[in-house]
PDB file of C-alpha atoms in Angstrom:
ATOM      1  CA  LYS A1484       2.170  18.515   9.613  1.00 60.00           C
ATOM      2  CA  ALA A1485      -0.295  18.740   6.719  1.00 74.00           C
ATOM      3  CA  GLY A1486      -0.611  14.805   5.355  1.00 92.00           C
ATOM      4  CA  VAL A1487      -1.085  13.866   1.807  1.00 96.00           C
ATOM      5  CA  THR A1488      -3.917  15.092   0.575  1.00 97.00           C
ATOM      6  CA  GLN A1489      -5.484  13.879  -2.444  1.00 97.00           C
ATOM      7  CA  THR A1490      -8.533  15.047  -4.575  1.00 97.00           C
ATOM      8  CA  PRO A1491     -11.278  14.637  -5.191  1.00 97.00           C
ATOM      9  CA  ARG A1492     -12.779  11.613  -2.696  1.00 96.00           C
ATOM     10  CA  TYR A1493     -14.621  10.362  -4.843  1.00 97.00           C
ATOM     11  CA  LEU A1494     -15.590  10.618  -8.527  1.00 96.00           C
ATOM     12  CA  ILE A1495     -18.272   9.121 -11.074  1.00 98.00           C
ATOM     13  CA  LYS A1496     -16.935   8.806 -14.615  1.00 98.00           C
ATOM     14  CA  THR A1497     -18.420   6.857 -17.990  1.00 98.00           C
ATOM     15  CA  ARG A1498     -16.926   4.792 -20.085  1.00 98.00           C
ATOM     16  CA  GLY A1499     -14.650   6.173 -21.757  1.00 98.00           C
ATOM     17  CA  GLN A1500     -14.331   9.638 -20.688  1.00 98.00           C
ATOM     18  CA  GLN A1501     -10.584  10.598 -19.252  1.00 98.00           C
ATOM     19  CA  VAL A1502     -10.083  11.884 -15.827  1.00 98.00           C
ATOM     20  CA  THR A1503      -7.308  13.418 -14.011  1.00 98.00           C
ATOM     21  CA  LEU A1504      -6.640  12.519  -9.871  1.00 98.00           C
ATOM     22  CA  SER A1505      -4.520  14.647  -7.856  1.00 98.00           C
ATOM     23  CA  CYS A1506      -1.540  14.156  -4.632  1.00 98.00           C
ATOM     24  CA  SER A1507      -0.439  17.063  -2.397  1.00 97.00           C
ATOM     25  CA  PRO A1508       2.698  15.349  -0.746  1.00 96.00           C
ATOM     26  CA  ILE A1509       3.452  16.283   2.305  1.00 95.00           C
ATOM     27  CA  SER A1510       5.982  19.338   2.538  1.00 93.00           C
ATOM     28  CA  GLY A1511       9.493  18.423   2.211  1.00 91.00           C
ATOM     29  CA  HIS A1512       8.788  15.299   0.479  1.00 92.00           C
ATOM     30  CA  ARG A1513       9.883  14.513  -3.203  1.00 90.00           C
ATOM     31  CA  SER A1514       8.625  11.391  -4.082  1.00 91.00           C
ATOM     32  CA  VAL A1515       5.490  10.556  -4.974  1.00 94.00           C
ATOM     33  CA  SER A1516       4.119   7.005  -5.789  1.00 95.00           C
ATOM     34  CA  TRP A1517       0.617   5.810  -6.958  1.00 97.00           C
ATOM     35  CA  TYR A1518      -1.093   2.565  -6.242  1.00 97.00           C
ATOM     36  CA  GLN A1519      -4.577   1.218  -7.351  1.00 97.00           C
ATOM     37  CA  GLN A1520      -6.417  -0.724  -4.817  1.00 94.00           C
ATOM     38  CA  THR A1521      -9.246  -3.596  -5.918  1.00 89.00           C
ATOM     39  CA  PRO A1522     -10.728  -5.894  -3.737  1.00 78.00           C
ATOM     40  CA  GLY A1523      -8.902  -8.845  -3.180  1.00 68.00           C
ATOM     41  CA  GLN A1524      -6.204  -7.495  -5.364  1.00 76.00           C
ATOM     42  CA  GLY A1525      -4.152  -5.363  -2.954  1.00 84.00           C
ATOM     43  CA  LEU A1526      -2.601  -2.607  -3.973  1.00 93.00           C
ATOM     44  CA  GLN A1527      -0.447  -2.873  -7.200  1.00 95.00           C
ATOM     45  CA  PHE A1528       2.038  -0.193  -8.003  1.00 94.00           C
ATOM     46  CA  LEU A1529       1.012   2.065 -10.817  1.00 96.00           C
ATOM     47  CA  PHE A1530       4.096   4.582 -11.164  1.00 93.00           C
ATOM     48  CA  GLU A1531       6.792   7.000  -8.987  1.00 93.00           C
ATOM     49  CA  TYR A1532       7.780  10.169  -9.284  1.00 93.00           C
ATOM     50  CA  PHE A1533      10.657  11.760  -7.791  1.00 91.00           C
ATOM     51  CA  SER A1534      11.950  15.509  -8.943  1.00 90.00           C
ATOM     52  CA  GLU A1535       9.335  15.696 -11.617  1.00 93.00           C
ATOM     53  CA  THR A1536      10.889  12.326 -13.269  1.00 92.00           C
ATOM     54  CA  GLN A1537       8.549   8.645 -13.771  1.00 92.00           C
ATOM     55  CA  ARG A1538      11.391   6.503 -11.689  1.00 88.00           C
ATOM     56  CA  ASN A1539       9.650   3.612 -11.718  1.00 87.00           C
ATOM     57  CA  LYS A1540       6.314   2.111 -13.891  1.00 91.00           C
ATOM     58  CA  GLY A1541       4.508  -0.786 -12.678  1.00 92.00           C
ATOM     59  CA  ASN A1542       2.471  -3.204 -15.215  1.00 92.00           C
ATOM     60  CA  PHE A1543       0.089  -1.211 -15.929  1.00 95.00           C
ATOM     61  CA  PRO A1544      -1.668  -0.122 -19.890  1.00 96.00           C
ATOM     62  CA  GLY A1545      -0.318   3.285 -21.492  1.00 96.00           C
ATOM     63  CA  ARG A1546      -4.107   4.793 -20.850  1.00 97.00           C
ATOM     64  CA  PHE A1547      -2.247   5.427 -16.957  1.00 98.00           C
ATOM     65  CA  SER A1548      -0.144   8.326 -16.947  1.00 97.00           C
ATOM     66  CA  GLY A1549       1.152  10.678 -14.730  1.00 97.00           C
ATOM     67  CA  ARG A1550       3.439  13.661 -13.846  1.00 97.00           C
ATOM     68  CA  GLN A1551       4.839  15.460 -10.467  1.00 97.00           C
ATOM     69  CA  PHE A1552       5.255  19.241 -10.337  1.00 96.00           C
ATOM     70  CA  SER A1553       8.069  21.366  -9.391  1.00 95.00           C
ATOM     71  CA  ASN A1554       5.893  21.599  -6.287  1.00 94.00           C
ATOM     72  CA  SER A1555       6.248  17.795  -6.057  1.00 94.00           C
ATOM     73  CA  ARG A1556       2.059  17.865  -6.684  1.00 97.00           C
ATOM     74  CA  SER A1557       1.664  15.221  -8.564  1.00 98.00           C
ATOM     75  CA  GLU A1558      -1.355  14.231 -10.949  1.00 98.00           C
ATOM     76  CA  MET A1559      -2.203  11.049 -12.502  1.00 98.00           C
ATOM     77  CA  ASN A1560      -4.594  10.242 -15.870  1.00 98.00           C
ATOM     78  CA  VAL A1561      -6.191   7.607 -16.709  1.00 98.00           C
ATOM     79  CA  SER A1562      -7.762   8.355 -20.391  1.00 96.00           C
ATOM     80  CA  THR A1563     -10.218   6.241 -22.248  1.00 97.00           C
ATOM     81  CA  LEU A1564     -12.234   4.628 -19.074  1.00 98.00           C
ATOM     82  CA  GLU A1565     -12.891   1.295 -18.687  1.00 97.00           C
ATOM     83  CA  LEU A1566     -15.273  -0.315 -15.938  1.00 96.00           C
ATOM     84  CA  GLY A1567     -12.224  -2.211 -14.484  1.00 94.00           C
ATOM     85  CA  ASP A1568     -10.841   1.325 -13.948  1.00 96.00           C
ATOM     86  CA  SER A1569     -13.452   1.446 -10.749  1.00 96.00           C
ATOM     87  CA  ALA A1570     -11.047   1.515  -7.951  1.00 96.00           C
ATOM     88  CA  LEU A1571      -9.778   3.552  -5.036  1.00 96.00           C
ATOM     89  CA  TYR A1572      -6.426   5.102  -6.264  1.00 97.00           C
ATOM     90  CA  LEU A1573      -4.122   5.752  -2.965  1.00 97.00           C
ATOM     91  CA  CYS A1574      -0.909   8.085  -3.757  1.00 97.00           C
ATOM     92  CA  ALA A1575       2.032   7.710  -1.013  1.00 95.00           C
ATOM     93  CA  SER A1576       4.816  10.437  -0.698  1.00 94.00           C
ATOM     94  CA  SER A1577       8.449   9.788   1.320  1.00 90.00           C
ATOM     95  CA  LEU A1578      11.381  11.955   1.548  1.00 83.00           C
ATOM     96  CA  GLN A1579      13.184   8.650   0.567  1.00 72.00           C
ATOM     97  CA  GLY A1580      12.870   5.000   0.216  1.00 70.00           C
ATOM     98  CA  ALA A1581       9.234   3.209   0.140  1.00 70.00           C
ATOM     99  CA  TYR A1582      10.285   2.716   4.267  1.00 72.00           C
ATOM    100  CA  GLY A1583       8.473   6.543   5.019  1.00 77.00           C
ATOM    101  CA  TYR A1584       5.949   6.152   2.857  1.00 89.00           C
ATOM    102  CA  THR A1585       2.940   7.974   3.986  1.00 93.00           C
ATOM    103  CA  PHE A1586      -0.547   7.214   2.259  1.00 95.00           C
ATOM    104  CA  GLY A1587      -3.632  10.149   1.174  1.00 96.00           C
ATOM    105  CA  SER A1588      -6.794   8.856   2.052  1.00 96.00           C
ATOM    106  CA  GLY A1589      -7.170   8.040  -1.907  1.00 96.00           C
ATOM    107  CA  THR A1590      -9.381   8.858  -4.222  1.00 97.00           C
ATOM    108  CA  ARG A1591     -12.307   6.405  -5.298  1.00 96.00           C
ATOM    109  CA  LEU A1592     -13.040   6.727  -8.834  1.00 97.00           C
ATOM    110  CA  THR A1593     -16.359   4.474 -10.581  1.00 97.00           C
ATOM    111  CA  VAL A1594     -16.830   3.715 -14.241  1.00 97.00           C
ATOM    112  CA  VAL A1595     -19.889   3.211 -15.224  1.00 97.00           C
TER     113      VAL A1595
ATOM    114  CA  ASP B 664       2.429 -13.710 -11.031  1.00 68.00           C
ATOM    115  CA  GLN B 665       1.289 -12.684  -7.312  1.00 80.00           C
ATOM    116  CA  GLN B 666       4.580 -11.937  -4.937  1.00 92.00           C
ATOM    117  CA  VAL B 667       2.963 -11.850  -2.218  1.00 95.00           C
ATOM    118  CA  LYS B 668       0.353 -13.234  -0.732  1.00 95.00           C
ATOM    119  CA  GLN B 669      -2.023 -13.543   2.126  1.00 95.00           C
ATOM    120  CA  ASN B 670      -3.856 -16.742   1.635  1.00 92.00           C
ATOM    121  CA  SER B 671      -6.716 -15.597   4.712  1.00 94.00           C
ATOM    122  CA  PRO B 672      -9.053 -13.455   3.291  1.00 93.00           C
ATOM    123  CA  SER B 673     -10.466 -12.376   6.955  1.00 96.00           C
ATOM    124  CA  LEU B 674      -9.622 -13.594  10.129  1.00 97.00           C
ATOM    125  CA  SER B 675     -12.072 -13.221  14.068  1.00 98.00           C
ATOM    126  CA  VAL B 676     -10.711 -13.185  16.958  1.00 98.00           C
ATOM    127  CA  GLN B 677     -11.975 -12.509  21.057  1.00 98.00           C
ATOM    128  CA  GLU B 678     -10.455  -9.119  22.275  1.00 97.00           C
ATOM    129  CA  GLY B 679      -7.788 -10.197  24.432  1.00 97.00           C
ATOM    130  CA  ARG B 680      -6.700 -13.142  22.602  1.00 98.00           C
ATOM    131  CA  ILE B 681      -3.920 -13.615  20.049  1.00 98.00           C
ATOM    132  CA  SER B 682      -3.717 -12.385  16.206  1.00 98.00           C
ATOM    133  CA  ILE B 683      -2.029 -14.028  13.703  1.00 98.00           C
ATOM    134  CA  LEU B 684      -1.551 -12.971  10.174  1.00 98.00           C
ATOM    135  CA  ASN B 685       0.492 -14.263   7.715  1.00 98.00           C
ATOM    136  CA  CYS B 686       1.784 -13.351   4.692  1.00 97.00           C
ATOM    137  CA  ASP B 687       4.210 -15.880   1.937  1.00 97.00           C
ATOM    138  CA  TYR B 688       6.614 -14.391  -0.694  1.00 97.00           C
ATOM    139  CA  THR B 689       8.165 -15.935  -3.455  1.00 96.00           C
ATOM    140  CA  ASN B 690      11.041 -13.029  -4.373  1.00 93.00           C
ATOM    141  CA  SER B 691      13.999 -13.550  -2.538  1.00 92.00           C
ATOM    142  CA  MET B 692      15.546 -10.240  -3.188  1.00 91.00           C
ATOM    143  CA  PHE B 693      13.021  -8.697  -1.036  1.00 92.00           C
ATOM    144  CA  ASP B 694      15.657  -6.699   1.587  1.00 90.00           C
ATOM    145  CA  TYR B 695      12.123  -5.616   3.910  1.00 93.00           C
ATOM    146  CA  PHE B 696       8.832  -5.891   4.846  1.00 95.00           C
ATOM    147  CA  LEU B 697       6.078  -4.186   6.184  1.00 95.00           C
ATOM    148  CA  TRP B 698       2.637  -4.444   7.457  1.00 97.00           C
ATOM    149  CA  TYR B 699      -0.080  -1.834   6.780  1.00 96.00           C
ATOM    150  CA  LYS B 700      -3.640  -1.874   8.949  1.00 97.00           C
ATOM    151  CA  LYS B 701      -5.890   0.161   6.335  1.00 95.00           C
ATOM    152  CA  TYR B 702      -9.492   1.583   8.132  1.00 93.00           C
ATOM    153  CA  PRO B 703     -12.244   2.169   5.416  1.00 88.00           C
ATOM    154  CA  ALA B 704     -12.120   5.260   3.928  1.00 83.00           C
ATOM    155  CA  GLU B 705      -9.017   5.787   4.872  1.00 89.00           C
ATOM    156  CA  GLY B 706      -5.274   5.128   3.155  1.00 93.00           C
ATOM    157  CA  PRO B 707      -3.248   2.438   4.985  1.00 94.00           C
ATOM    158  CA  THR B 708      -0.824   3.688   7.537  1.00 94.00           C
ATOM    159  CA  PHE B 709       2.431   1.999   8.758  1.00 93.00           C
ATOM    160  CA  LEU B 710       2.503  -0.589  11.343  1.00 96.00           C
ATOM    161  CA  ILE B 711       5.638  -2.463  11.645  1.00 96.00           C
ATOM    162  CA  SER B 712       8.433  -3.158   9.584  1.00 94.00           C
ATOM    163  CA  ILE B 713      11.308  -5.771   9.948  1.00 96.00           C
ATOM    164  CA  SER B 714      14.915  -5.867   7.624  1.00 93.00           C
ATOM    165  CA  SER B 715      15.796  -9.298   6.132  1.00 93.00           C
ATOM    166  CA  ILE B 716      18.639  -9.429   8.151  1.00 94.00           C
ATOM    167  CA  LYS B 717      16.462 -10.466  11.236  1.00 95.00           C
ATOM    168  CA  ASP B 718      13.763 -13.061  11.702  1.00 96.00           C
ATOM    169  CA  LYS B 719      11.979 -10.596  15.062  1.00 97.00           C
ATOM    170  CA  ASN B 720      10.923  -6.944  15.294  1.00 97.00           C
ATOM    171  CA  GLU B 721       8.741  -6.172  17.664  1.00 97.00           C
ATOM    172  CA  ASP B 722       6.736  -2.930  19.037  1.00 96.00           C
ATOM    173  CA  GLY B 723       4.443  -2.560  21.915  1.00 97.00           C
ATOM    174  CA  ARG B 724       1.307  -5.455  21.317  1.00 98.00           C
ATOM    175  CA  PHE B 725       3.280  -5.662  17.669  1.00 98.00           C
ATOM    176  CA  THR B 726       5.452  -8.420  16.616  1.00 98.00           C
ATOM    177  CA  VAL B 727       6.748  -9.575  13.534  1.00 98.00           C
ATOM    178  CA  PHE B 728       8.627 -12.879  12.404  1.00 98.00           C
ATOM    179  CA  LEU B 729      10.484 -13.243   9.639  1.00 98.00           C
ATOM    180  CA  ASN B 730      11.457 -17.049   8.136  1.00 97.00           C
ATOM    181  CA  LYS B 731      13.623 -16.203   4.941  1.00 96.00           C
ATOM    182  CA  SER B 732      13.812 -20.334   4.512  1.00 96.00           C
ATOM    183  CA  ALA B 733      10.034 -20.200   4.412  1.00 97.00           C
ATOM    184  CA  LYS B 734       9.750 -17.311   2.666  1.00 97.00           C
ATOM    185  CA  HIS B 735       7.235 -16.453   5.160  1.00 97.00           C
ATOM    186  CA  LEU B 736       6.402 -14.165   7.923  1.00 97.00           C
ATOM    187  CA  SER B 737       3.514 -13.498  10.293  1.00 98.00           C
ATOM    188  CA  LEU B 738       2.249 -10.687  12.498  1.00 98.00           C
ATOM    189  CA  HIS B 739       1.332 -11.431  16.245  1.00 98.00           C
ATOM    190  CA  ILE B 740      -0.860  -8.564  18.133  1.00 98.00           C
ATOM    191  CA  VAL B 741      -1.467  -9.507  21.797  1.00 98.00           C
ATOM    192  CA  PRO B 742      -3.288  -8.654  22.917  1.00 98.00           C
ATOM    193  CA  SER B 743      -6.050  -7.946  20.269  1.00 98.00           C
ATOM    194  CA  GLN B 744      -8.257  -4.796  20.902  1.00 97.00           C
ATOM    195  CA  PRO B 745     -11.849  -4.424  18.992  1.00 97.00           C
ATOM    196  CA  GLY B 746      -9.952  -1.039  17.442  1.00 96.00           C
ATOM    197  CA  ASP B 747      -7.174  -3.491  15.835  1.00 97.00           C
ATOM    198  CA  SER B 748     -10.605  -4.235  13.723  1.00 97.00           C
ATOM    199  CA  ALA B 749      -9.153  -3.281  10.238  1.00 97.00           C
ATOM    200  CA  VAL B 750      -7.468  -5.191   6.748  1.00 96.00           C
ATOM    201  CA  TYR B 751      -3.882  -5.946   7.248  1.00 97.00           C
ATOM    202  CA  PHE B 752      -1.585  -5.386   4.450  1.00 96.00           C
ATOM    203  CA  CYS B 753       1.774  -7.272   3.937  1.00 96.00           C
ATOM    204  CA  ALA B 754       4.680  -5.695   1.879  1.00 95.00           C
ATOM    205  CA  ALA B 755       7.861  -6.059   0.603  1.00 94.00           C
ATOM    206  CA  GLY B 756      10.681  -4.178  -0.968  1.00 91.00           C
ATOM    207  CA  MET B 757      14.266  -3.625  -2.149  1.00 87.00           C
ATOM    208  CA  ASN B 758      16.895  -1.460  -1.367  1.00 78.00           C
ATOM    209  CA  ASN B 759      17.911  -0.573  -5.045  1.00 73.00           C
ATOM    210  CA  ASN B 760      18.561   2.529  -6.570  1.00 61.00           C
ATOM    211  CA  ALA B 761      15.454   1.464  -8.458  1.00 67.00           C
ATOM    212  CA  GLY B 762      13.259   3.886  -6.786  1.00 72.00           C
ATOM    213  CA  ASN B 763      10.191   3.140  -4.553  1.00 75.00           C
ATOM    214  CA  MET B 764       8.371   0.393  -4.541  1.00 86.00           C
ATOM    215  CA  LEU B 765       6.477  -2.108  -2.767  1.00 91.00           C
ATOM    216  CA  THR B 766       4.462  -4.907  -3.715  1.00 93.00           C
ATOM    217  CA  PHE B 767       1.894  -5.614  -1.702  1.00 94.00           C
ATOM    218  CA  GLY B 768      -0.501  -8.591  -0.922  1.00 94.00           C
ATOM    219  CA  GLY B 769      -3.897  -8.915  -0.965  1.00 93.00           C
ATOM    220  CA  GLY B 770      -5.287  -7.902   2.418  1.00 94.00           C
ATOM    221  CA  THR B 771      -6.410  -9.907   6.039  1.00 96.00           C
ATOM    222  CA  ARG B 772      -9.699  -8.683   7.679  1.00 96.00           C
ATOM    223  CA  LEU B 773      -9.582  -8.887  11.521  1.00 98.00           C
ATOM    224  CA  MET B 774     -12.120  -8.429  13.415  1.00 98.00           C
ATOM    225  CA  VAL B 775     -11.230  -8.708  16.933  1.00 98.00           C
ATOM    226  CA  LYS B 776     -15.136  -9.424  18.951  1.00 97.00           C
ATOM    227  CA  PRO B 777     -15.254  -7.363  22.327  1.00 93.00           C
TER     228      PRO B 777
END
């Protein structure tokens, strides 16, 4: 079965711009979570969507937002990009529970 | 406040020997713990998990030990193989109605030398 697909794989943006990242979960998975990975910081939880509703939110500024569509695909948006937003953004989908997480390969965002 | 910590950023082990990766946590409300393995340019893949009601879980070459009183868990890989070279993350979660969320440690880079 197809895995979790994230697009694009790589992205370079300029400070102040905004960016949208996409995640297509495994078919049948209704929960999509987003994480930010930076060197030495591990994975930091951004938010989780379930059936088009944000169910959980991490400790990130309001510049980070997301949404989920009726087909469970999810997008996350970062506005007014800062250099510190450069990171690998990972999405994970599951049927239920974080036990069943499957991660995508991530989108590498570089802000210059 | 880092609730899950992996204090060793890297570990080097000879092929065939045991690799021991450690993880400490501060929140006693965590109900389960997982280990993920990550290769460059790929997402993390699930390795093994343990419920907070157990103290050991084994799967082939991988064993996870949980010491709740010390708030410490460890992953043992025996015997270590060069293909095990990757970054390993421990993560913790809670069983509640707040949805899915894992708290991850900073990762340990394991290098297994042939």
